[in-house]
Coordinates of C-alpha atoms in Angstrom, one line a residue:
M1473 CA 152.1 117.4 63.0
N1474 CA 153.6 118.9 59.8
D1475 CA 156.5 117.1 58.2
G1476 CA 159.3 119.6 59.2
L1477 CA 158.4 119.5 62.9
R1478 CA 158.1 115.7 62.7
G1479 CA 161.5 115.5 61.1
A1480 CA 163.0 117.8 63.7
Y1481 CA 161.7 115.7 66.5
A1482 CA 163.0 112.5 64.9
A1483 CA 166.4 114.0 64.4
Q1484 CA 166.5 115.1 68.0
T1485 CA 165.5 111.7 69.4
R1486 CA 168.1 110.0 67.3
G1487 CA 170.7 112.2 68.8
G1488 CA 170.0 110.9 72.3
G1489 CA 166.6 112.3 73.2
G1490 CA 165.3 115.2 75.2
G1491 CA 167.2 118.1 76.6
G1492 CA 170.3 116.0 77.1
A1493 CA 170.9 115.8 73.3
R1494 CA 170.5 119.6 73.1
R1495 CA 173.0 120.2 75.9
R1496 CA 175.6 117.9 74.4
A1497 CA 175.3 119.2 70.9
S1498 CA 176.7 122.5 69.8
P1499 CA 175.8 124.4 66.7
R1500 CA 179.2 123.5 65.3
A1501 CA 178.7 119.8 65.9
G1502 CA 175.4 119.9 63.9
G1503 CA 173.3 118.4 66.7
A1504 CA 170.3 120.4 68.0
A1505 CA 170.9 123.3 65.6
P1506 CA 169.8 121.4 62.4
A1507 CA 166.8 120.0 64.3
A1508 CA 165.8 123.6 65.4
A1509 CA 166.4 124.7 61.8
G1510 CA 164.0 122.0 60.6
A1511 CA 161.3 123.2 63.0
A1512 CA 161.8 126.8 61.8
E1513 CA 161.6 125.6 58.2
A1514 CA 158.3 123.9 58.9
A1515 CA 156.5 126.5 61.0
R1516 CA 158.1 129.6 59.6
A1517 CA 155.9 131.3 57.0
P1518 CA 156.0 134.6 55.0
A1519 CA 154.5 137.6 56.7
P1520 CA 150.7 137.6 56.2
A1521 CA 149.2 140.1 53.8
E1522 CA 146.5 141.0 56.3
R1523 CA 146.7 144.2 58.4
L1524 CA 145.0 145.3 61.5
E1525 CA 143.2 147.9 59.4
D1526 CA 141.4 145.0 57.6
V1527 CA 139.7 143.9 60.9
L1528 CA 136.1 145.1 61.0
G1529 CA 134.0 145.6 64.1
A1530 CA 136.6 144.9 66.8
E1531 CA 138.2 148.4 67.4
A1532 CA 139.0 147.6 71.0
A1533 CA 140.7 144.3 70.2
V1534 CA 142.6 146.0 67.3
A1535 CA 143.8 148.7 69.7
A1536 CA 144.8 146.2 72.3
M1537 CA 146.8 144.1 69.9
R1538 CA 148.6 147.1 68.4
E1539 CA 149.6 148.1 71.9
A1540 CA 150.6 144.7 73.1
V1541 CA 152.3 143.3 70.0
V1542 CA 153.2 145.9 67.3
E1543 CA 154.5 148.6 69.5
P1544 CA 156.8 146.4 71.7
L1545 CA 158.3 144.8 68.6
A1546 CA 158.7 148.1 66.7
H1547 CA 160.2 149.9 69.7
A1548 CA 162.1 147.0 71.3
R1549 CA 165.4 149.0 71.4
S1550 CA 163.7 151.8 73.3
Y1551 CA 162.2 149.3 75.7
A1552 CA 165.7 147.9 76.2
E1553 CA 167.3 151.3 76.8
L1554 CA 164.6 152.1 79.5
G1555 CA 164.9 148.6 81.0
V1556 CA 161.1 148.0 80.5
D1557 CA 159.9 144.5 79.8
G1558 CA 157.3 144.4 77.0
P1559 CA 154.6 141.6 76.8
R1560 CA 155.9 138.2 75.8
G1561 CA 152.5 136.6 75.2
V1562 CA 149.0 137.6 74.2
L1563 CA 146.0 135.3 74.5
V1564 CA 143.1 136.0 72.1
H1565 CA 139.9 134.3 73.1
G1566 CA 136.4 134.2 71.7
P1567 CA 133.7 131.9 70.2
P1568 CA 134.3 130.0 67.0
G1569 CA 134.2 132.0 63.8
C1570 CA 134.7 135.4 65.4
G1571 CA 138.1 136.0 63.8
K1572 CA 140.7 135.1 66.4
T1573 CA 143.1 133.6 63.8
F1574 CA 142.5 136.4 61.4
L1575 CA 143.3 138.9 64.1
G1576 CA 146.5 137.0 64.9
R1577 CA 147.6 137.1 61.3
S1578 CA 146.6 140.7 60.9
V1579 CA 148.7 141.8 63.9
A1580 CA 151.6 139.8 62.4
G1581 CA 151.2 141.5 59.1
S1582 CA 151.1 145.0 60.7
A1583 CA 154.2 144.1 62.9
A1584 CA 156.1 142.9 59.8
A1585 CA 155.4 146.2 58.0
D1586 CA 156.9 148.1 61.0
V1587 CA 159.8 145.7 61.9
P1588 CA 162.1 144.9 59.0
G1589 CA 163.3 141.3 59.1
L1590 CA 160.6 140.1 61.5
A1591 CA 160.4 136.3 61.5
Y1592 CA 156.9 134.8 61.5
F1593 CA 155.9 131.4 62.8
E1594 CA 152.4 129.9 62.6
V1595 CA 151.3 126.5 63.8
A1596 CA 148.1 124.9 64.8
A1597 CA 148.8 123.8 68.4
P1598 CA 147.2 120.3 68.0
D1599 CA 149.6 119.6 65.1
L1600 CA 152.4 119.6 67.6
G1601 CA 151.2 116.2 68.8
S1602 CA 150.6 115.2 72.4
G1603 CA 152.5 114.1 75.5
P1604 CA 156.3 114.1 75.3
E1605 CA 156.3 114.7 71.6
A1606 CA 154.3 117.9 72.0
E1607 CA 156.8 119.1 74.7
Q1608 CA 159.7 118.5 72.3
Q1609 CA 158.0 120.3 69.5
L1610 CA 157.1 123.3 71.6
A1611 CA 160.7 123.6 72.7
L1612 CA 162.0 123.4 69.1
L1613 CA 159.4 125.9 67.8
L1614 CA 160.2 128.6 70.4
E1615 CA 164.0 127.9 70.1
S1616 CA 163.7 128.4 66.4
A1617 CA 161.8 131.7 67.0
R1618 CA 164.4 132.8 69.5
S1619 CA 167.3 132.1 67.1
A1620 CA 165.5 134.1 64.4
A1621 CA 164.4 137.0 66.7
P1622 CA 162.8 139.5 66.3
A1623 CA 160.0 137.0 65.8
L1624 CA 156.3 136.6 66.2
V1625 CA 154.8 133.1 66.9
L1626 CA 151.1 132.4 66.3
L1627 CA 149.9 129.3 68.3
D1628 CA 146.4 128.6 67.0
D1629 CA 143.9 126.6 69.2
L1630 CA 146.1 126.5 72.2
D1631 CA 143.2 125.2 74.4
A1632 CA 143.0 122.1 72.2
L1633 CA 146.6 121.3 73.1
L1634 CA 146.4 122.2 76.8
G1635 CA 142.9 120.9 77.4
T1636 CA 142.2 118.9 80.6
G1637 CA 143.4 115.4 80.2
S1638 CA 142.5 112.3 82.2
D1639 CA 145.5 110.0 81.3
K1640 CA 147.8 110.3 84.3
K1641 CA 151.4 109.4 84.3
G1642 CA 153.7 110.0 87.2
G1643 CA 150.8 111.6 89.1
E1644 CA 150.4 114.5 86.6
T1645 CA 148.3 114.8 83.5
H1646 CA 149.9 115.4 80.1
A1647 CA 148.0 118.7 79.9
R1648 CA 149.6 120.0 83.1
R1649 CA 153.0 118.9 82.0
L1650 CA 152.6 120.7 78.7
S1651 CA 151.4 123.8 80.6
S1652 CA 154.5 123.6 82.9
R1653 CA 156.8 123.1 79.9
L1654 CA 155.3 126.1 78.1
C1655 CA 155.6 128.2 81.2
G1656 CA 159.3 127.5 81.3
L1657 CA 159.7 128.2 77.6
L1658 CA 158.0 131.6 77.8
D1659 CA 160.1 132.5 80.9
A1660 CA 163.2 131.8 78.8
L1661 CA 162.4 134.1 76.0
P1662 CA 164.5 137.3 75.5
S1663 CA 163.5 140.2 77.7
T1664 CA 164.0 143.9 76.9
K1665 CA 164.4 144.4 80.6
N1666 CA 167.7 142.5 80.4
G1667 CA 168.8 144.6 77.4
D1668 CA 167.7 142.2 74.6
A1669 CA 166.4 144.2 71.6
A1670 CA 165.6 141.1 69.5
V1671 CA 162.5 139.8 71.2
V1672 CA 159.9 137.1 70.6
V1673 CA 156.2 137.6 71.1
V1674 CA 153.8 134.7 71.2
V1675 CA 150.2 135.1 70.2
A1676 CA 147.9 132.2 71.2
T1677 CA 144.2 131.7 70.4
S1678 CA 141.6 129.9 72.5
R1679 CA 137.9 129.5 72.5
E1680 CA 137.7 130.3 76.2
A1681 CA 140.3 132.0 78.4
D1682 CA 139.5 129.7 81.3
A1683 CA 140.5 126.7 79.2
V1684 CA 144.1 127.8 79.5
D1685 CA 146.0 126.9 82.6
A1686 CA 146.0 129.9 85.1
R1687 CA 149.8 129.6 85.4
L1688 CA 150.1 130.7 81.8
R1689 CA 147.9 133.7 82.3
R1690 CA 150.2 135.7 84.6
F1691 CA 152.7 138.5 84.1
G1692 CA 155.6 137.5 81.9
R1693 CA 153.7 134.8 80.0
F1694 CA 150.3 135.4 78.4
E1695 CA 149.9 138.5 80.4
R1696 CA 147.5 140.3 78.0
E1697 CA 144.1 138.8 77.2
V1698 CA 142.1 140.1 74.2
G1699 CA 138.5 139.1 73.9
V1700 CA 136.9 139.0 70.4
G1701 CA 133.1 138.7 70.2
A1702 CA 130.5 138.8 67.5
P1703 CA 130.5 142.0 65.3
D1704 CA 127.9 144.7 65.8
K1705 CA 125.4 145.7 63.2
E1706 CA 127.7 148.2 61.4
A1707 CA 130.5 145.7 61.3
R1708 CA 128.1 143.0 59.9
A1709 CA 127.0 145.3 57.2
A1710 CA 130.6 146.1 56.3
L1711 CA 131.5 142.4 56.2
L1712 CA 128.6 141.6 54.0
E1713 CA 129.4 144.5 51.7
R1714 CA 133.0 143.3 51.4
H1715 CA 132.2 139.6 50.8
L1716 CA 129.1 139.8 48.6
P1717 CA 130.0 139.4 44.9
A1718 CA 130.6 142.7 43.1
R1719 CA 128.2 141.7 40.3
R1720 CA 124.8 142.5 41.7
S1721 CA 121.3 142.7 40.4
G1722 CA 120.1 146.1 41.8
A1723 CA 120.8 147.5 45.2
I1724 CA 121.1 145.2 48.2
D1725 CA 119.9 146.5 51.6
V1726 CA 123.0 145.3 53.5
D1727 CA 121.9 147.3 56.6
G1728 CA 118.6 145.6 56.7
I1729 CA 120.2 142.2 56.3
A1730 CA 122.7 143.0 59.0
Q1731 CA 119.8 143.9 61.3
K1732 CA 118.4 140.4 60.9
C1733 CA 121.7 138.7 61.9
P1734 CA 122.3 139.7 65.6
G1735 CA 125.1 137.8 67.2
W1736 CA 126.3 136.2 63.9
A1737 CA 130.1 135.7 63.9
G1738 CA 132.2 137.0 61.0
A1739 CA 132.5 133.5 59.6
D1740 CA 128.6 133.3 59.5
I1741 CA 128.4 136.5 57.5
I1742 CA 131.0 135.2 55.0
Q1743 CA 129.0 132.0 54.7
L1744 CA 125.8 134.0 54.1
A1745 CA 127.6 135.9 51.3
N1746 CA 128.7 132.6 49.8
A1747 CA 125.3 131.1 50.1
A1748 CA 123.8 134.1 48.3
G1749 CA 126.3 133.7 45.5
A1750 CA 125.5 130.0 45.2
G1751 CA 121.7 130.8 45.1
C1752 CA 122.5 133.2 42.2
V1753 CA 124.3 130.4 40.3
R1754 CA 121.4 127.9 40.9
R1755 CA 118.8 130.2 39.5
G1756 CA 121.0 131.0 36.5
G1757 CA 121.2 134.7 37.2
V1758 CA 125.0 134.9 37.0
V1759 CA 124.8 137.5 34.3
D1760 CA 122.6 139.8 36.4
G1761 CA 124.4 139.1 39.6
V1762 CA 123.4 138.5 43.2
S1763 CA 120.0 140.0 44.1
Q1764 CA 118.3 141.0 47.3
A1765 CA 116.1 137.9 47.0
D1766 CA 119.3 135.7 46.9
V1767 CA 120.5 137.2 50.1
E1768 CA 117.1 136.9 51.8
A1769 CA 116.8 133.2 50.7
A1770 CA 120.3 132.5 52.0
L1771 CA 119.3 133.8 55.5
S1772 CA 117.0 130.8 55.9
S1773 CA 119.6 128.3 54.8
V1774 CA 122.6 129.4 56.9
A1775 CA 122.8 128.1 60.4
P1776 CA 124.8 130.6 62.5
S1777 CA 127.4 129.3 64.8
F1778 CA 125.7 130.5 68.0
M1779 CA 122.8 128.0 67.3
R1780 CA 125.5 125.3 67.6
S1781 CA 126.7 126.7 70.9
G1782 CA 123.8 126.3 73.2
F1783 CA 121.5 129.0 71.9
A1784 CA 117.9 128.5 71.3
K1785 CA 116.3 129.3 68.0
R1786 CA 114.8 132.7 67.9
P1787 CA 111.2 132.2 69.1
E1788 CA 108.6 132.3 66.4
V1789 CA 106.2 134.3 68.5
D1790 CA 104.5 137.4 67.2
W1791 CA 104.4 140.2 69.7
N1792 CA 101.1 141.5 68.5
L1793 CA 99.3 138.4 67.3
D1794 CA 100.3 135.6 69.8
V1795 CA 100.3 137.6 73.0
G1796 CA 96.9 138.8 74.2
G1797 CA 96.2 141.2 77.1
I1798 CA 98.8 142.2 79.8
N1799 CA 99.3 145.5 78.1
D1800 CA 101.0 147.1 81.1
V1801 CA 103.6 144.3 81.2
R1802 CA 104.2 144.6 77.5
E1803 CA 104.7 148.3 77.6
A1804 CA 107.2 147.9 80.5
L1805 CA 109.1 145.3 78.6
R1806 CA 109.1 147.5 75.5
A1807 CA 110.8 150.3 77.5
S1808 CA 113.2 148.0 79.4
I1809 CA 114.4 145.7 76.7
L1810 CA 113.1 146.5 73.2
A1811 CA 114.1 150.2 73.3
P1812 CA 117.7 149.6 74.5
I1813 CA 118.3 146.8 71.9
R1814 CA 116.8 148.8 69.0
D1815 CA 118.4 152.2 69.8
P1816 CA 121.4 151.7 72.2
K1817 CA 123.0 155.0 71.1
R1818 CA 120.1 156.9 72.5
F1819 CA 120.9 155.6 75.9
E1820 CA 124.6 156.2 75.5
A1821 CA 123.9 159.8 74.4
L1822 CA 121.8 160.4 77.5
G1823 CA 124.5 158.8 79.7
V1824 CA 121.8 156.4 81.1
P1825 CA 122.9 152.9 82.1
L1826 CA 121.1 150.1 80.2
P1827 CA 118.5 148.3 82.2
S1828 CA 119.8 145.2 84.0
G1829 CA 117.0 142.6 84.3
V1830 CA 113.3 142.0 84.7
L1831 CA 111.5 139.6 86.9
L1832 CA 108.1 138.4 85.8
Y1833 CA 106.1 136.8 88.6
G1834 CA 102.5 135.8 89.1
P1835 CA 100.2 132.8 89.0
P1836 CA 101.1 129.9 86.7
G1837 CA 99.8 129.9 83.1
C1838 CA 99.4 133.7 82.8
G1839 CA 101.9 134.0 80.0
K1840 CA 105.2 134.9 81.7
T1841 CA 107.3 132.7 79.5
L1842 CA 105.3 133.5 76.4
V1843 CA 105.8 137.2 76.8
A1844 CA 109.5 136.8 77.4
R1845 CA 109.8 134.8 74.2
A1846 CA 107.8 137.4 72.3
V1847 CA 110.2 140.1 73.5
A1848 CA 113.2 138.1 72.1
A1849 CA 111.5 137.7 68.8
A1850 CA 110.4 141.4 68.6
A1851 CA 113.9 142.6 69.5
A1852 CA 115.6 140.4 66.8
A1853 CA 118.0 139.4 69.5
N1854 CA 119.7 136.1 70.3
F1855 CA 117.8 134.1 72.8
I1856 CA 118.9 131.6 75.5
S1857 CA 116.2 129.8 77.5
V1858 CA 117.3 128.2 80.7
K1859 CA 115.2 126.2 83.1
G1860 CA 116.3 126.8 86.6
P1861 CA 117.5 123.3 87.5
E1862 CA 119.4 122.8 84.2
L1863 CA 122.5 124.6 85.5
L1864 CA 122.8 122.6 88.7
D1865 CA 125.4 119.9 88.8
K1866 CA 126.3 117.6 91.7
Y1867 CA 130.1 118.0 91.0
V1868 CA 131.8 120.8 92.8
G1869 CA 132.4 123.8 90.7
E1870 CA 130.5 122.6 87.6
S1871 CA 127.4 124.6 88.3
E1872 CA 129.3 127.8 88.7
R1873 CA 131.2 127.0 85.5
A1874 CA 127.9 126.5 83.7
V1875 CA 126.7 130.0 84.9
R1876 CA 130.0 131.6 83.7
S1877 CA 129.9 129.8 80.4
L1878 CA 126.3 130.9 79.9
F1879 CA 127.0 134.6 80.3
A1880 CA 130.2 134.3 78.3
R1881 CA 128.2 132.9 75.3
A1882 CA 125.6 135.6 75.7
R1883 CA 128.3 138.4 75.8
A1884 CA 129.9 137.0 72.7
S1885 CA 126.7 137.1 70.8
A1886 CA 125.1 140.3 72.1
P1887 CA 122.5 141.6 71.9
C1888 CA 121.2 138.6 73.7
I1889 CA 118.3 137.9 76.0
I1890 CA 118.7 135.2 78.7
L1891 CA 115.4 133.8 80.0
F1892 CA 115.7 132.1 83.4
D1893 CA 112.5 130.2 83.8
E1894 CA 111.7 129.0 87.3
I1895 CA 114.5 131.1 88.7
D1896 CA 113.4 130.2 92.2
A1897 CA 115.0 126.8 91.6
L1898 CA 118.3 128.4 90.5
A1899 CA 118.6 131.2 93.0
P1900 CA 116.7 130.4 96.2
R1901 CA 117.2 132.2 99.4
R1902 CA 120.7 131.3 100.8
G1903 CA 120.7 129.5 104.1
G1904 CA 116.9 129.6 104.4
G1905 CA 116.8 133.4 104.2
P1906 CA 116.5 136.1 106.9
L1907 CA 112.7 136.0 106.8
G1908 CA 112.6 132.4 107.7
V1909 CA 111.6 131.2 104.3
S1910 CA 113.3 127.8 103.8
S1911 CA 113.7 126.1 100.5
G1912 CA 113.4 122.7 102.1
T1913 CA 116.7 121.4 100.7
S1914 CA 119.4 119.5 102.4
S1915 CA 122.5 121.2 103.6
E1916 CA 124.5 119.7 100.7
A1917 CA 122.1 120.9 98.1
S1918 CA 121.9 124.3 99.9
G1919 CA 125.7 124.6 99.6
V1920 CA 125.5 124.0 95.8
T1921 CA 122.7 126.5 95.3
D1922 CA 124.5 129.1 97.5
R1923 CA 127.5 128.9 95.3
V1924 CA 125.4 129.2 92.2
V1925 CA 123.6 132.2 93.6
N1926 CA 127.0 133.8 94.4
Q1927 CA 128.3 133.2 90.9
L1928 CA 125.0 134.5 89.4
L1929 CA 125.3 137.7 91.5
T1930 CA 128.9 138.2 90.2
E1931 CA 127.7 137.9 86.6
L1932 CA 124.8 140.2 87.2
D1933 CA 127.0 142.8 88.8
G1934 CA 129.1 142.9 85.6
L1935 CA 132.5 142.5 87.1
E1936 CA 133.2 141.7 83.5
S1937 CA 131.0 144.0 81.5
R1938 CA 127.8 142.2 80.5
G1939 CA 127.4 144.5 77.5
R1940 CA 124.1 144.2 75.8
V1941 CA 123.0 141.1 77.7
Y1942 CA 119.5 141.3 79.2
V1943 CA 118.1 139.0 81.8
V1944 CA 114.4 138.1 82.0
A1945 CA 113.5 135.8 84.9
A1946 CA 110.1 134.2 85.5
T1947 CA 108.8 132.6 88.7
N1948 CA 105.6 131.6 90.4
R1949 CA 107.2 132.0 93.8
P1950 CA 108.9 135.4 94.1
E1951 CA 109.2 135.1 97.9
L1952 CA 111.6 132.1 97.4
V1953 CA 114.1 134.1 95.2
D1954 CA 117.2 135.4 97.0
P1955 CA 116.6 139.1 97.8
A1956 CA 120.2 139.9 96.6
V1957 CA 119.2 138.9 93.1
L1958 CA 116.4 141.5 93.1
R1959 CA 118.3 144.5 94.4
P1960 CA 118.8 147.6 92.1
G1961 CA 121.4 147.0 89.4
R1962 CA 120.6 143.4 89.0
V1963 CA 117.1 141.9 88.3
D1964 CA 115.6 145.1 89.6
K1965 CA 112.4 145.6 87.6
L1966 CA 109.6 143.5 89.0
L1967 CA 106.5 143.0 86.9
Y1968 CA 103.4 141.3 88.2
V1969 CA 101.5 139.2 85.6
P1970 CA 98.0 138.7 87.0
L1971 CA 95.1 136.6 86.0
P1972 CA 93.6 138.1 82.9
S1973 CA 90.7 140.5 83.1
P1974 CA 87.5 140.0 81.0
D1975 CA 89.0 142.2 78.2
D1976 CA 92.3 140.3 78.4
R1977 CA 90.5 137.0 78.2
V1978 CA 88.8 138.1 75.0
A1979 CA 92.2 139.2 73.6
I1980 CA 93.8 135.9 74.6
L1981 CA 91.0 133.9 72.9
K1982 CA 91.5 135.8 69.7
A1983 CA 95.2 135.1 69.8
A1984 CA 94.7 131.5 70.6
T1985 CA 92.2 131.0 67.7
R1986 CA 93.8 133.0 65.0
R1987 CA 94.9 129.8 63.2
A1988 CA 91.6 128.0 63.9
T1989 CA 88.7 127.7 61.6
L1990 CA 85.7 129.3 63.3
S1991 CA 82.0 129.2 62.2
E1992 CA 80.1 132.4 61.8
D1993 CA 78.2 132.0 65.0
V1994 CA 81.3 132.1 67.2
D1995 CA 81.4 135.2 69.4
L1996 CA 84.6 135.3 71.4
D1997 CA 83.5 138.3 73.4
I1998 CA 80.7 136.3 74.9
I1999 CA 83.0 133.4 75.7
G2000 CA 85.6 135.6 77.2
R2001 CA 83.2 137.4 79.4
D2002 CA 81.2 134.3 80.5
A2003 CA 81.0 134.0 84.3
R2004 CA 82.4 130.4 84.1
A2005 CA 85.6 131.9 82.6
E2006 CA 86.2 134.0 85.7
G2007 CA 89.6 133.2 87.2
F2008 CA 90.8 131.4 84.1
S2009 CA 94.5 131.9 83.2
G2010 CA 95.9 132.1 79.7
A2011 CA 96.7 128.4 79.8
D2012 CA 93.1 127.6 80.9
L2013 CA 91.8 129.6 77.9
A2014 CA 94.1 127.7 75.6
A2015 CA 92.7 124.5 77.1
V2016 CA 89.2 125.8 76.3
V2017 CA 90.1 126.3 72.7
R2018 CA 91.8 122.8 72.5
D2019 CA 88.8 121.1 74.2
A2020 CA 86.4 122.9 71.7
G2021 CA 88.5 121.7 68.8
L2022 CA 88.4 118.1 70.0
A2023 CA 84.7 118.3 70.4
A2024 CA 84.4 119.7 66.8
L2025 CA 86.6 116.8 65.5
D2026 CA 84.4 114.2 67.3
A2027 CA 81.3 115.7 65.7
G2028 CA 82.9 115.7 62.3
A2029 CA 82.5 119.4 62.0
A2030 CA 84.6 121.5 59.6
A2031 CA 84.8 124.5 62.0
L2032 CA 84.5 125.3 65.6
T2033 CA 81.1 126.5 66.7
Q2034 CA 79.8 128.5 69.6
A2035 CA 78.3 125.4 71.1
N2036 CA 81.8 123.8 71.1
F2037 CA 83.1 126.7 73.2
V2038 CA 80.2 126.8 75.6
G2039 CA 80.6 123.1 76.2
A2040 CA 84.3 123.4 76.8
L2041 CA 83.7 126.1 79.4
G2042 CA 81.7 123.6 81.4
R2043 CA 84.4 121.0 81.2
V2044 CA 87.6 123.0 81.9
A2045 CA 88.2 124.1 85.5
P2046 CA 90.5 127.0 86.4
S2047 CA 94.0 125.9 87.4
V2048 CA 94.4 128.7 89.9
S2049 CA 92.1 128.5 92.9
R2050 CA 90.5 131.6 94.3
A2051 CA 92.6 131.3 97.5
D2052 CA 95.8 131.1 95.4
A2053 CA 94.8 134.1 93.3
E2054 CA 94.2 136.1 96.5
A2055 CA 97.6 135.0 97.9
Y2056 CA 99.4 136.1 94.7
A2057 CA 97.6 139.5 94.8
A2058 CA 98.6 139.9 98.5
A2059 CA 102.3 139.0 97.6
D2060 CA 102.2 141.7 94.9
E2061 CA 100.8 144.2 97.4
R2062 CA 103.7 143.4 99.8
L2063 CA 106.3 143.9 97.1
R2064 CA 104.7 147.2 96.0
T2065 CA 104.5 148.6 99.5
R2066 CA 108.2 147.7 100.0
G2067 CA 109.0 149.9 97.0
R2068 CA 110.4 146.9 95.1
R2069 CA 108.1 147.1 92.1
S2070 CA 108.9 149.4 89.2

């Protein structure tokens, strides 16, 4: 807690404590008024120099803040004459580093330019303390703002103050008591509907809107919610251009650099600019200035915030070198995911909705996960890999919360690809399914998965716009996936990944051995078309390469020979039986005849 607020709290408690002291003391008696003045002195700050025009890449958020904060403050008298109540509170939410605090200060600076004499208060919510002390400080802070109205209060990191608490006292957590106290304080603020032209607007920031008590998110309190996400490519380029040192060695391709930073928060871009400047100092090139090479080197040293928030590192899988065969699947994914990510304006110009999701199904080991990772790498998009059971939790509501949080993180760092591996475990047929296919789970487990499926359907429907979030799901058992997940508008593009053909086997062997040392007698065409390789999956062919390598090591050879591969073919057995392969082909035929396959 800052010293002024601490002193105000001490003065108030010496006067008898709590609201009783405030009720007994009058401004003339010098009781609560000096305490309130102390709080105002501590939290009150000069109007920020930032303006809403300085915010890059968040046009919708800027417009919403101007409408919810600047206009009601600037036209408070007109609101009062009409008897219209303007917003009292605005909740700004988004991931760390996206500019929530900067947006709050910018709207305060713009409001101060339009409202002469506007009082500005800024405080980090955790600095208010905890428990009863925090209740007192909240009351003092808002009372100070009310006495100095018109005023704007910025409560930073409100979720840290009102987070869920486990210490119970009197049957109620401190967090709930704080929320209740803040509800009452917001309700007591001046209202233009009652003719008050000197109003107070409270702007609060939070990492997640759901972290704030629902009672605070209704009309008359924090009735407006403004989401701030990661900047788009144009905004990233503008941020980089603004924060890179003016002294430069040659031209810097800021657009190309921005293309390599999808989903980076504004703070990450600033860190990149600083790291490039530091690299310039280390190499002694201060006179010449920052170069393109300095920025490129900084890209590998900066860890963006999304990687610390549950995102996987961008896969190091080359679309052309590491993926062999399955050309039809690759072309379909190129049209469904790569094209929208690389050229979204083309889809917008045509008025065509962006593709929703893709289901990859087929025998195990045929490269479904590999091709999904290759798509994420080729698209230069953020990537989240989720194994089906990872989101399931035995506690009621936690699984649904995990699904909501997953899509929220993806939206905040779009463009983003979510890979649901083994989706049949996450979204099985509810209640056994109308076709009599049972997942074999208990009624309790079925209830959990049913709720998860419902939440997943809600996110896929985009009740809150998913934006540029693309879903790629993979499964070996498509008949176990709930049909509602696969309907048009959700995961609606179904792609069968079959066992590789002879040509595909050759391509897979070439991809699997591109880093291996091969002798001159090795002919991968012969190996891939060998009758013993019939029915081999991609994973089986990788096992052949691995077995051949072990044989070469045992023999002390410096390279893999044709004999090593021939011997490996005799030792490795196909992982998918002929009967299973025929069953997968029949399942694909059923899906195609039902018109479910794109």
